[in-house]
Short mmCIF file of C-alpha atoms and ligand atoms in Angstrom, two decimals:
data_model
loop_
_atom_site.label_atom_id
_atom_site.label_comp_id
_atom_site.label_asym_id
_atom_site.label_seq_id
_atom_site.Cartn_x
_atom_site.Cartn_y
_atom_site.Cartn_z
CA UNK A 863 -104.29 185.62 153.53
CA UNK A 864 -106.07 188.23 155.97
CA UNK A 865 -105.74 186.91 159.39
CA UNK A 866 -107.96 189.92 160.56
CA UNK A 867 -111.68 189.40 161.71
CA UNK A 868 -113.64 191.95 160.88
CA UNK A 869 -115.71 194.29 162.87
CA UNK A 870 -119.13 192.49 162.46
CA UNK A 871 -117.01 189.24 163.06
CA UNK A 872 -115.62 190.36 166.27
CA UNK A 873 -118.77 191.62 167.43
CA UNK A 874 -120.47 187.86 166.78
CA UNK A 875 -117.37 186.61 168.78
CA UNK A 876 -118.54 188.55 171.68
CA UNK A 877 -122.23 187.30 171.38
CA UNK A 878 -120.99 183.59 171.76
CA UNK A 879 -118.39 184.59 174.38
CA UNK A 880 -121.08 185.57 176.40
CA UNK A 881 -123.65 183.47 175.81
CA UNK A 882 -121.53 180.92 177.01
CA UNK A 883 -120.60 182.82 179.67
CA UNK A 884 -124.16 182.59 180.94
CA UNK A 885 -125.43 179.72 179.74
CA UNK A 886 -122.27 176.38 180.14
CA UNK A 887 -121.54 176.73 183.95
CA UNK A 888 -125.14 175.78 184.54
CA UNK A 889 -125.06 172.87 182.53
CA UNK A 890 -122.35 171.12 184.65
CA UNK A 891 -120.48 170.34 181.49
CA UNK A 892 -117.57 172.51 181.77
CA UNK A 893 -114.06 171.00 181.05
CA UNK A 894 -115.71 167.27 181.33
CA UNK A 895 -113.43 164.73 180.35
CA UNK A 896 -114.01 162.33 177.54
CA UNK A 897 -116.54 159.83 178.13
CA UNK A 898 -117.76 161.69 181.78
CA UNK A 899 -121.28 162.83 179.48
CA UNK A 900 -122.02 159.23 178.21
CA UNK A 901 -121.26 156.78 181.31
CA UNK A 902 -124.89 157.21 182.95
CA UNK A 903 -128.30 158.45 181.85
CA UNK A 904 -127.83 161.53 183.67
CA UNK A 905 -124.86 162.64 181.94
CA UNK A 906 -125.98 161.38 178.42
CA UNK A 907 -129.18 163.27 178.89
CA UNK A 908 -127.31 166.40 180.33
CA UNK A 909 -125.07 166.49 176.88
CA UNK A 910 -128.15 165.81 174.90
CA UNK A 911 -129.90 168.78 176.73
CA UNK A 912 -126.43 171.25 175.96
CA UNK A 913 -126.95 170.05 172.26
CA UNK A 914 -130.12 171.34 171.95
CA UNK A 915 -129.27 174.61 173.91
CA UNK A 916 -126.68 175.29 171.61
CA UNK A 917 -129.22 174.56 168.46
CA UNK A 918 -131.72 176.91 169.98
CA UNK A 919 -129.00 179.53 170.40
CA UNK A 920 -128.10 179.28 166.61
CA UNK A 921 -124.14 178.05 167.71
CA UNK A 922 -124.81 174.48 165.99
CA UNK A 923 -124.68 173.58 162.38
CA UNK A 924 -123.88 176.98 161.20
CA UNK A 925 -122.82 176.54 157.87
CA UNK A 926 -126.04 174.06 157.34
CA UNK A 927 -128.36 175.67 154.90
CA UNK A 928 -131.78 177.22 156.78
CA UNK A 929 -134.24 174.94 155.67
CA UNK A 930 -132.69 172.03 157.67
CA UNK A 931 -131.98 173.81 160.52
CA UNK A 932 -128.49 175.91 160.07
CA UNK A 933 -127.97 179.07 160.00
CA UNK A 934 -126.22 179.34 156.32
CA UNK A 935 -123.49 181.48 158.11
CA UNK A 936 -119.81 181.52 156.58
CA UNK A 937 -117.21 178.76 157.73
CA UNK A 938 -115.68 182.16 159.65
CA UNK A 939 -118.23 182.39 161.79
CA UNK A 940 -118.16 178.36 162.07
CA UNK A 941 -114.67 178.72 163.38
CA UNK A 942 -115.31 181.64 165.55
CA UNK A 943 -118.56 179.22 167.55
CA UNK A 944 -115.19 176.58 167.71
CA UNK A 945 -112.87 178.97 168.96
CA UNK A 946 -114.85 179.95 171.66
CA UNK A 947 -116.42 176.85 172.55
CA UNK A 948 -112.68 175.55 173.44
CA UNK A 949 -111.87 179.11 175.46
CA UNK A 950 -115.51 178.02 177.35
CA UNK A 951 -114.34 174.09 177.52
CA UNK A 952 -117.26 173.47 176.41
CA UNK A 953 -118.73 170.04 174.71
CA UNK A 954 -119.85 169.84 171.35
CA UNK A 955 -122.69 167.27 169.76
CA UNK A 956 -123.70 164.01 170.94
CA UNK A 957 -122.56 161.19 168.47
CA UNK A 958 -122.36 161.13 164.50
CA UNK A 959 -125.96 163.15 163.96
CA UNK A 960 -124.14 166.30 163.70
CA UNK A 961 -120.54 166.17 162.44
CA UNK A 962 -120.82 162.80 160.22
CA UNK A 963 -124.63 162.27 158.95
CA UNK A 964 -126.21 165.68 158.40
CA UNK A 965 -123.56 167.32 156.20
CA UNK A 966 -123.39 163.38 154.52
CA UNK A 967 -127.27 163.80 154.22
CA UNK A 968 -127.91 167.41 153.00
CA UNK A 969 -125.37 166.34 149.62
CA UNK A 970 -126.50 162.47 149.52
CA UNK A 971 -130.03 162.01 151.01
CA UNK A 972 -133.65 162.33 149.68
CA UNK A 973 -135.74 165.33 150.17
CA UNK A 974 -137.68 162.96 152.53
CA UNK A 975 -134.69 161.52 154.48
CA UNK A 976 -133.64 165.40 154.47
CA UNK A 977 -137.26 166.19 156.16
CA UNK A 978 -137.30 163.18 158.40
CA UNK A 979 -133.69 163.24 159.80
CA UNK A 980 -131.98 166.88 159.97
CA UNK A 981 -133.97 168.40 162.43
CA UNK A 982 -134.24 165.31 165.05
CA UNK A 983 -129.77 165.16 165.02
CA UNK A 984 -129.95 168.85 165.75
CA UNK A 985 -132.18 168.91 168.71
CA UNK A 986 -130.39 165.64 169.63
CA UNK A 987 -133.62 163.81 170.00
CA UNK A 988 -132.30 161.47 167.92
CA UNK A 989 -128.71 159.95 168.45
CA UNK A 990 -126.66 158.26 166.07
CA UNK A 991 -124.03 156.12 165.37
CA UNK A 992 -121.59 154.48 162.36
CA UNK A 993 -122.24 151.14 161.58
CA UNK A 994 -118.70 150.72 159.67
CA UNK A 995 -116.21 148.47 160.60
CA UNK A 996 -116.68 144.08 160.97
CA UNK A 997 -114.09 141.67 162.03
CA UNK A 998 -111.70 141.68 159.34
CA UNK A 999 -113.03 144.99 158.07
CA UNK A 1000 -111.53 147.91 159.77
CA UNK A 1001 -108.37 149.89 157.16
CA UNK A 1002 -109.71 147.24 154.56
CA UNK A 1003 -113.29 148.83 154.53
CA UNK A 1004 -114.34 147.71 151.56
CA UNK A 1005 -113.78 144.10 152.83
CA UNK A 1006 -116.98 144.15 154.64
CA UNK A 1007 -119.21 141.47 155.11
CA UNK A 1008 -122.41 142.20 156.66
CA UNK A 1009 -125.52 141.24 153.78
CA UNK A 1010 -128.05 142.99 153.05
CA UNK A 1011 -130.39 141.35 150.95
CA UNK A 1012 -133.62 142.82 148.78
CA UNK A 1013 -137.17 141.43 149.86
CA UNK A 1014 -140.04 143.44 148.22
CA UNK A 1015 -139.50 147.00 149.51
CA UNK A 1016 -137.12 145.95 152.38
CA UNK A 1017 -133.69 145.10 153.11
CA UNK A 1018 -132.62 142.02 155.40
CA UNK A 1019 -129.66 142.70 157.06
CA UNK A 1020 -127.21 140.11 158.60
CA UNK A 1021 -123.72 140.26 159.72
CA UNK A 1022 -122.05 141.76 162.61
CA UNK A 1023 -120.26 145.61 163.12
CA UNK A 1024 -117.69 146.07 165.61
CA UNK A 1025 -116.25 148.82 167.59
CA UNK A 1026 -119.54 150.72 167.28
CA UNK A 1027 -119.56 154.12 169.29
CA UNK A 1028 -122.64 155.10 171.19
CA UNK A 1029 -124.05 151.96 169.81
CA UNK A 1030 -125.86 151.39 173.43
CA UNK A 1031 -127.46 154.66 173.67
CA UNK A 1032 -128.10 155.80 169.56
CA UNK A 1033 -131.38 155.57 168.19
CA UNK A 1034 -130.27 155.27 164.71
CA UNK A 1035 -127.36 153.71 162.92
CA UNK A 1036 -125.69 154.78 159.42
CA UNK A 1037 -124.96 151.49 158.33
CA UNK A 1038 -122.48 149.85 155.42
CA UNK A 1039 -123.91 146.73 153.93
CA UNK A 1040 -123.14 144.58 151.20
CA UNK A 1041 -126.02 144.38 148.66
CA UNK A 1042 -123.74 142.62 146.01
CA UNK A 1043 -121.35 139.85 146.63
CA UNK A 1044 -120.53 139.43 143.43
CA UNK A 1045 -119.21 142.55 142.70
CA UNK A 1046 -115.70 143.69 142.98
CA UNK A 1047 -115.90 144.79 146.78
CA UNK A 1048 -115.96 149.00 146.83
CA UNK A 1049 -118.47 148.19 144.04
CA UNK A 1050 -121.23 145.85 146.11
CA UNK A 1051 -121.59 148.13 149.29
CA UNK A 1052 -124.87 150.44 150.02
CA UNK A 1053 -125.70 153.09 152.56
CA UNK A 1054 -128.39 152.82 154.35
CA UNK A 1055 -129.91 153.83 157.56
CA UNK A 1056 -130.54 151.58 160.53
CA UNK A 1057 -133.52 152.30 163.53
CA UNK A 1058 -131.83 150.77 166.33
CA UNK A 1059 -135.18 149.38 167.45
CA UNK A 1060 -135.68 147.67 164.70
CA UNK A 1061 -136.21 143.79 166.04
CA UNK A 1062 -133.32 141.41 165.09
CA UNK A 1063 -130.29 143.69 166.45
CA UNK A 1064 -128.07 142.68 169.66
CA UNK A 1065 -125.70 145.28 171.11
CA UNK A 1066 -122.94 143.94 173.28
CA UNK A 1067 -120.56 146.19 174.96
CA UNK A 1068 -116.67 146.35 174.77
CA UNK A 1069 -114.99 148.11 177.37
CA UNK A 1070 -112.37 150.53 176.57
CA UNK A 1071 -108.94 150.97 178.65
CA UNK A 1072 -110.28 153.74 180.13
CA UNK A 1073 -112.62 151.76 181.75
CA UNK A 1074 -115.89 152.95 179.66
CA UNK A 1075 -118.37 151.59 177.72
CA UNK A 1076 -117.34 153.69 174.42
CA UNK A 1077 -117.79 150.90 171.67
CA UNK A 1078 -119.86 147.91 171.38
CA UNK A 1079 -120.06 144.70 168.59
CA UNK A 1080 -123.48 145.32 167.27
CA UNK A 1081 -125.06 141.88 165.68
CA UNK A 1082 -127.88 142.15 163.14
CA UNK A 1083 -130.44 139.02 162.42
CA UNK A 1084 -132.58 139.73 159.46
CA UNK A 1085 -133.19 143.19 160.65
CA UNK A 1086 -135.86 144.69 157.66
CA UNK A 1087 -135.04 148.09 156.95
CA UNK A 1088 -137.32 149.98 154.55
CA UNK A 1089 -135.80 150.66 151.21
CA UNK A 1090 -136.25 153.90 151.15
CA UNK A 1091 -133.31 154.21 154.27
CA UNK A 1092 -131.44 153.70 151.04
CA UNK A 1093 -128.67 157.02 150.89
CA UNK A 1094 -127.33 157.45 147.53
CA UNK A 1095 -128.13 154.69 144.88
CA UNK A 1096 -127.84 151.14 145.13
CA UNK A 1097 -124.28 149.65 145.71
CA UNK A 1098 -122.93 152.98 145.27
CA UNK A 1099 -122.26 153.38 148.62
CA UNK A 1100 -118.73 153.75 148.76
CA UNK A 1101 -118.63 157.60 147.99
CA UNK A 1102 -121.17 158.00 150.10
CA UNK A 1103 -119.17 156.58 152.66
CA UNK A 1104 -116.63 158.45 151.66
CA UNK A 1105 -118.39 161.74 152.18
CA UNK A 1106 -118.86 160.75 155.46
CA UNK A 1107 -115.34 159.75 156.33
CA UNK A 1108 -114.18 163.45 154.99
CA UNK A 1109 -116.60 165.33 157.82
CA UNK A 1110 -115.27 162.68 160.73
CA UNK A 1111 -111.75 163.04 159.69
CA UNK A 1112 -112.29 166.51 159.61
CA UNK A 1113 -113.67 166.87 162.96
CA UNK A 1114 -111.03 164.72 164.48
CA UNK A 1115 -108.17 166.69 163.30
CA UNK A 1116 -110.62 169.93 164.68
CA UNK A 1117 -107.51 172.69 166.00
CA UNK A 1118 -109.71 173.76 168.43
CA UNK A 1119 -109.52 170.31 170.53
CA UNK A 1120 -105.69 170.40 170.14
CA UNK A 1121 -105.71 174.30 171.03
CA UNK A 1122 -107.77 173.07 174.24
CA UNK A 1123 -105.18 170.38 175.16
CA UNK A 1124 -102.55 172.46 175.09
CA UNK A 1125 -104.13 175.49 177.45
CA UNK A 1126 -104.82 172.97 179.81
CA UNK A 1127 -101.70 171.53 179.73
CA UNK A 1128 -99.92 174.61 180.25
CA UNK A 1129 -102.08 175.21 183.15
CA UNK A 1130 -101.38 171.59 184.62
CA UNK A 1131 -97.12 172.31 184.03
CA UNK A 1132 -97.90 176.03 185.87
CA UNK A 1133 -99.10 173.65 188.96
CA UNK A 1134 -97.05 170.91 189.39
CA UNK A 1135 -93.95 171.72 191.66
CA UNK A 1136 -90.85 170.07 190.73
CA UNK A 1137 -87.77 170.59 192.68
CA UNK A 1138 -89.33 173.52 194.56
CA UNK A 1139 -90.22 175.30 191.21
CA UNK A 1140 -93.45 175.15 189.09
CA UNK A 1141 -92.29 172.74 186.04
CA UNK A 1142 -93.06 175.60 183.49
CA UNK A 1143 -89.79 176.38 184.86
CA UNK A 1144 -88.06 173.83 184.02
CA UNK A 1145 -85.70 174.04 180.82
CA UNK A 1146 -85.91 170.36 179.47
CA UNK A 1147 -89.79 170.99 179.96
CA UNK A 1148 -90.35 174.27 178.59
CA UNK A 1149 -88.15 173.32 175.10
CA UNK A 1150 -91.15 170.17 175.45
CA UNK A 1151 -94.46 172.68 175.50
CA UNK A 1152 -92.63 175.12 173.09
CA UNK A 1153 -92.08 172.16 170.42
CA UNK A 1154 -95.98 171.10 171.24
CA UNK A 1155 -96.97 174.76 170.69
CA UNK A 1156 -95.11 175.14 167.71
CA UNK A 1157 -96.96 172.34 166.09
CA UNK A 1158 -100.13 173.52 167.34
CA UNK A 1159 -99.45 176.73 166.10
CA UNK A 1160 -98.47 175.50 162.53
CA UNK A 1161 -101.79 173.54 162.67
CA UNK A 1162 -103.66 176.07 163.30
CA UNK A 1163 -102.65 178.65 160.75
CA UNK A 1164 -102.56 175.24 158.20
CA UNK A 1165 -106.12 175.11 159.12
CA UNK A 1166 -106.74 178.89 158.59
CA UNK A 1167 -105.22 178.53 155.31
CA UNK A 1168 -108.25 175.71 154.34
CA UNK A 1169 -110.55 178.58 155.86
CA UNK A 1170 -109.34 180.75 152.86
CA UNK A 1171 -109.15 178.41 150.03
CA UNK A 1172 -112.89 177.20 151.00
CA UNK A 1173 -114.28 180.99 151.67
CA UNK A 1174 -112.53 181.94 148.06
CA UNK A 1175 -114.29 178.46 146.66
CA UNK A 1176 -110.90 176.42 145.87
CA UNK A 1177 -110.85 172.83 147.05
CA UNK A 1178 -108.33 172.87 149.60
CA UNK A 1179 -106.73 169.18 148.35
CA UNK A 1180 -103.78 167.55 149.45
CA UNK A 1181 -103.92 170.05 152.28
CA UNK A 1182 -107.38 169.06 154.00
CA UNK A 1183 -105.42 165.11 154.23
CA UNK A 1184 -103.38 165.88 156.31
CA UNK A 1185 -105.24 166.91 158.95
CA UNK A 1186 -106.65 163.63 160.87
CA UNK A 1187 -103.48 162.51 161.11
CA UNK A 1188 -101.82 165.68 162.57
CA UNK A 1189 -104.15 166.41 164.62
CA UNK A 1190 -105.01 163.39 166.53
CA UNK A 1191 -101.12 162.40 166.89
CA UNK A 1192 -100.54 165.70 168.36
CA UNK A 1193 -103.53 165.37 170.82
CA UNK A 1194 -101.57 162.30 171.84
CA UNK A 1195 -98.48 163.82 172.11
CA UNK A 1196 -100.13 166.57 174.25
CA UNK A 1197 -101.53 164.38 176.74
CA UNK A 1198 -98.35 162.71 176.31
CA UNK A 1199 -96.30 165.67 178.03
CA UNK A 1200 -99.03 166.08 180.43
CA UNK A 1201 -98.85 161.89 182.20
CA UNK A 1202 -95.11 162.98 182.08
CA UNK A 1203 -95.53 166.36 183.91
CA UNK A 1204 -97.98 164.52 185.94
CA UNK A 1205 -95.04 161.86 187.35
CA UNK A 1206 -95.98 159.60 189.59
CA UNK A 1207 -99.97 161.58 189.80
CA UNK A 1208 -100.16 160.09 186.37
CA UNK A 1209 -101.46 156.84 188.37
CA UNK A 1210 -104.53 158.62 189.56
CA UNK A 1211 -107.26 158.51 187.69
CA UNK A 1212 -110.47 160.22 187.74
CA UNK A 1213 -112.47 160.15 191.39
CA UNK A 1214 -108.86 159.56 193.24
CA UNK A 1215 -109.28 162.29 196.29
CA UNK A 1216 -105.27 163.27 195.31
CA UNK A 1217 -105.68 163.33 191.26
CA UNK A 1218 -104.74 166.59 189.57
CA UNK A 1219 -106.46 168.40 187.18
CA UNK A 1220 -109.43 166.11 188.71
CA UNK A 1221 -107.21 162.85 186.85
CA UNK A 1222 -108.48 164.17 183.57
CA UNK A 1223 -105.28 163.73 181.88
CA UNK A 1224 -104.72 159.75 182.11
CA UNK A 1225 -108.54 158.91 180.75
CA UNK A 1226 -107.73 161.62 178.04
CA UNK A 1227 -104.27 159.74 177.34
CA UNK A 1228 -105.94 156.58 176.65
CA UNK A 1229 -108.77 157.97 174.53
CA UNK A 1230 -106.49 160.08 172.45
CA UNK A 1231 -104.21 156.79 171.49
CA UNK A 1232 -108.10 155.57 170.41
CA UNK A 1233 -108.85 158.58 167.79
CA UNK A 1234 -105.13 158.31 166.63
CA UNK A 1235 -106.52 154.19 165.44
CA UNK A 1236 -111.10 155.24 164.81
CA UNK A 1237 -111.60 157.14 161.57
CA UNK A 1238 -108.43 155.41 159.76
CA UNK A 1239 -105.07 154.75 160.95
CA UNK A 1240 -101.98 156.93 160.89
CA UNK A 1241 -100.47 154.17 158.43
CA UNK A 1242 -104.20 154.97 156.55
CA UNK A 1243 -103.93 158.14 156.59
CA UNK A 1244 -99.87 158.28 154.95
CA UNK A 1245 -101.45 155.87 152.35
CA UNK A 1246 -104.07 157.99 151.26
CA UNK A 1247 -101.83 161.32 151.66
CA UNK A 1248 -99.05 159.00 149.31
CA UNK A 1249 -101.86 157.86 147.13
CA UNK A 1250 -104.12 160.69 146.45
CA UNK A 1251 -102.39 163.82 147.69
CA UNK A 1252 -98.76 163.42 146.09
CA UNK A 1253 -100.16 160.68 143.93
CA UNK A 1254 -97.42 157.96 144.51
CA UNK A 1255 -97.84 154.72 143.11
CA UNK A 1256 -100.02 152.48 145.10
CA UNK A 1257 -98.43 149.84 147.48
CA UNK A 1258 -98.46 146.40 146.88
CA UNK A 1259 -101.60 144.71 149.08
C1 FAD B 1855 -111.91 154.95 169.80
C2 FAD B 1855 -112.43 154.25 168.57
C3 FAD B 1855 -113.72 154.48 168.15
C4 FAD B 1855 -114.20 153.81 167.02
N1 FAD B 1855 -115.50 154.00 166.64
C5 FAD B 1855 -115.98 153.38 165.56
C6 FAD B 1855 -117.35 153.54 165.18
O1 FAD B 1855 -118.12 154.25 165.84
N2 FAD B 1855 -117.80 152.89 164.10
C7 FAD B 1855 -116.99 152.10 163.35
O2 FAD B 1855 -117.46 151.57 162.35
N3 FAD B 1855 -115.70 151.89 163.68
C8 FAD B 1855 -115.17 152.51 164.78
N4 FAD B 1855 -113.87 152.31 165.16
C9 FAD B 1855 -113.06 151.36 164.41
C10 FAD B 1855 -111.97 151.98 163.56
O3 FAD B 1855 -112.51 152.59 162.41
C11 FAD B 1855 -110.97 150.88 163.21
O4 FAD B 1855 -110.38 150.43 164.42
C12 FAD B 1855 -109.87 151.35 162.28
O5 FAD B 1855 -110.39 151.66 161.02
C13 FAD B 1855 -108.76 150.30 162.14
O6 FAD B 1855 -109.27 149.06 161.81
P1 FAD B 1855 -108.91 147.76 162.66
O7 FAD B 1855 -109.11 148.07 164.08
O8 FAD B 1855 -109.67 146.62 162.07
O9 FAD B 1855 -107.35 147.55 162.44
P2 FAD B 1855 -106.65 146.84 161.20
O10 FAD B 1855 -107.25 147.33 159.93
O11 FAD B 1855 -106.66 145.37 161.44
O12 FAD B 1855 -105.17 147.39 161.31
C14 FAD B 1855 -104.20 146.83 162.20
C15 FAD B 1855 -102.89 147.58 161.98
O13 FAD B 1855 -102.40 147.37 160.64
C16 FAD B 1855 -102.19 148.63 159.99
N5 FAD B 1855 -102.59 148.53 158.57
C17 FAD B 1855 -103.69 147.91 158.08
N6 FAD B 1855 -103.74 148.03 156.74
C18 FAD B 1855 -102.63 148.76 156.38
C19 FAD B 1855 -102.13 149.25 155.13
N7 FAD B 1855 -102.76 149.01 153.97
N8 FAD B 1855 -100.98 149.97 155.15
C20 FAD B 1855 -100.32 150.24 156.31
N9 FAD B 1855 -100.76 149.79 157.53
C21 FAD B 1855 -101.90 149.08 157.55
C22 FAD B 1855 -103.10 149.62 160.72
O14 FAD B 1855 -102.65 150.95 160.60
C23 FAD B 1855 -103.03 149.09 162.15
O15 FAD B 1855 -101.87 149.59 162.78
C24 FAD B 1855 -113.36 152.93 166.28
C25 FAD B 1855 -112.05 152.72 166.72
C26 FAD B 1855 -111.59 153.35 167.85
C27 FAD B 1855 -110.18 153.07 168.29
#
């Protein structure tokens, strides 16, 4: 493996290092903490307005193919936008459009969902969120419940989702729904897309331990949704939603966010004063960041290795499985270490006049526990890496 960039590669570096340079310290979203961007109309429409910055730059979508709006660049050059996004602290993209959806739509969708979608989730005027999980259907996915039902050249959706992210402020939903009950359950589900306007739907929020609106239960009474929202054929939904849960798992296990935890806790242990000392002086504490850097470290180059096998055209496996579960349990672990270093601080949340590190690290703490339990479970995760990667025999259910 060449761990090299090359000339031309370094030079694009530079064009996005500065770019940024210029153009994230006006946007006021430098460094924000999770959830800051989506707690008012300001901030939502501030992140929505970065999104399309970064479109208009070229620095989103880049491996998306031209006609819908990518740049059909290399997954280096993908990596190098990520790399120095996290350097900038900058955000990425408002809610599923661009990391779940698009890529799910460009293999799965028509030419006319193609046409009618792509370009509206990368200029962000369009928001979206997943419609998977019901009460009693989170790990169990395929246990949902919510009908769908075929009238002429509509569906008529009822049922309830839960835990719903962005559900108050999306414009579009990408939805699970059971078209038939009779089959055996991963065989009965379909895909479709939801407009969030549509009459009939009832948002409700649930409010995180952070203290923000993140999720909602979202409640659906014979909503009609045009057939042709169908993605993928007719209760063949499940790979669809597979495809789907491959580019969030992906993006949750991202290096980059992890890389970014760990610079800024590094900076946090550099400013806290123990004893008379900065903490990065500290023995017991520096064997604690030089374990989390280690990991991040063997993350990162476990990622570069996928880089390879996907550039050379080998499916990276067993290997590509591993990473939601790495990743977001070491974001945890990271923030972790930082409410430790933080001591009694740790109690100060955002807006307290004596937080540190403007009490970024105890909302982060909480959210991170969150993305180690959205997108699949640890336990899920093992599963699937027992199941599919090593291919152990299943476990009894
Ligand atoms: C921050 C956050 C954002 C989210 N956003 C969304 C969203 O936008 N859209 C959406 O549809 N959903 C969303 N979710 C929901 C998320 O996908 C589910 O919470 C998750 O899949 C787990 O399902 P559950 O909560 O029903 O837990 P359960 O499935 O009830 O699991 C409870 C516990 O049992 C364990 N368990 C269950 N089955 C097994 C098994 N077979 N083997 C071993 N252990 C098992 C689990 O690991 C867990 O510890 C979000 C969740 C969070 C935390």
């Amino acid at each position: 493996m060449d761990l090299n960039f090359t000339p031309e590669e370094e030079e694009f570096r530079l064009k996005v290092r500065s770019w940024l340079a210029e153009n994230l310290p006006a946007s006021g979203l430098r460094g924000a903490a999770p959830g800051d961007q989506m707690r008012d109309k300001t901030g939502l429409d501030r992140a929505k307005e970065w999104q399309r910055k970064l479109h208009q730059a070229g620095y989103l979508a880049l491996s998306w193919p031209k006609e819908y709006g990518g740049q059909a660049m290399d997954p280096v050059r993908q990596a190098i936008v990520n790399e120095e996004m996290v350097r900038a602290r900058a955000p990425g993209s408002v809610g599923g459009g661009v990391i779940m959806l698009g890529p799910t739509l460009i293999s799965w969708g028509t030419e006319e969902q193609k046409s009618r979608h792509l370009a509206k989730i990368l200029s962000a005027e369009e928001i979206w969120c997943q419609g998977y999980s019901e009460p009693g259907s989170g790990s169990d996915l395929a246990a949902l419940k919510t009908r769908a039902e075929i009238v002429g050249d509509e569906f008529v959706v009822n049922g309830q989702k839960v835990w719903t992210s962005g559900a108050h402020y999306a414009d579009w939903m990408f939805c699970l729904v059971r078209t038939d009950p009779q089959a055996p359950k991963h065989r009965g589900i379909s895909y479709i897309l939801i407009d969030m306007k549509s009459p009939g739907i009832t948002v409700r929020p649930l409010v995180q331990m952070t203290g923000d609106r993140g999720f909602n239960e979202v409640f659906f009474d014979n909503v009609r949704v045009p057939r042709a929202n169908l993605v993928g054929k007719l209760n063949e939904g499940w790979m669809v939603a597979n495809a789907t849960l491959f580019h969030e798992r992906n993006a949750l296990g991202a290096t980059t966010t992890t890389q970014a935890l760990l610079n800024r806790l590094k900076q946090l242990a550099a400013s806290v004063i123990r004893d008379g000392k900065p903490l990065t002086t500290d023995p017991v504490f520096r064997q604690r960041l030089a374990d989390l850097e280690i990991r991040v470290e063997a993350m990162k180059y476990h990622l570069m290795r996928q880089l390879t096998d996907t550039i050379r055209g080998r499916n990276p496996g067993i290997a590509a499985m591993v990473n939601k579960l790495v990743g977001t349990e070491l974001n945890h672990d990271l923030s972790t270490a930082a409410m430790e270093a933080l001591g009694d601080y740790a109690l100060l949340a955002r807006g307290a006049d004596q937080a540190l590190d403007r009490g970024y690290w105890p909302g982060e703490w909480m959210f991170s526990l969150g993305l180690v339990i959205g997108g699949g479970t640890s336990h899920i995760q093992k599963n699937i890496i027992a199941e599919r990667g090593l291919k152990m025999p299943k476990a009894a259910r």
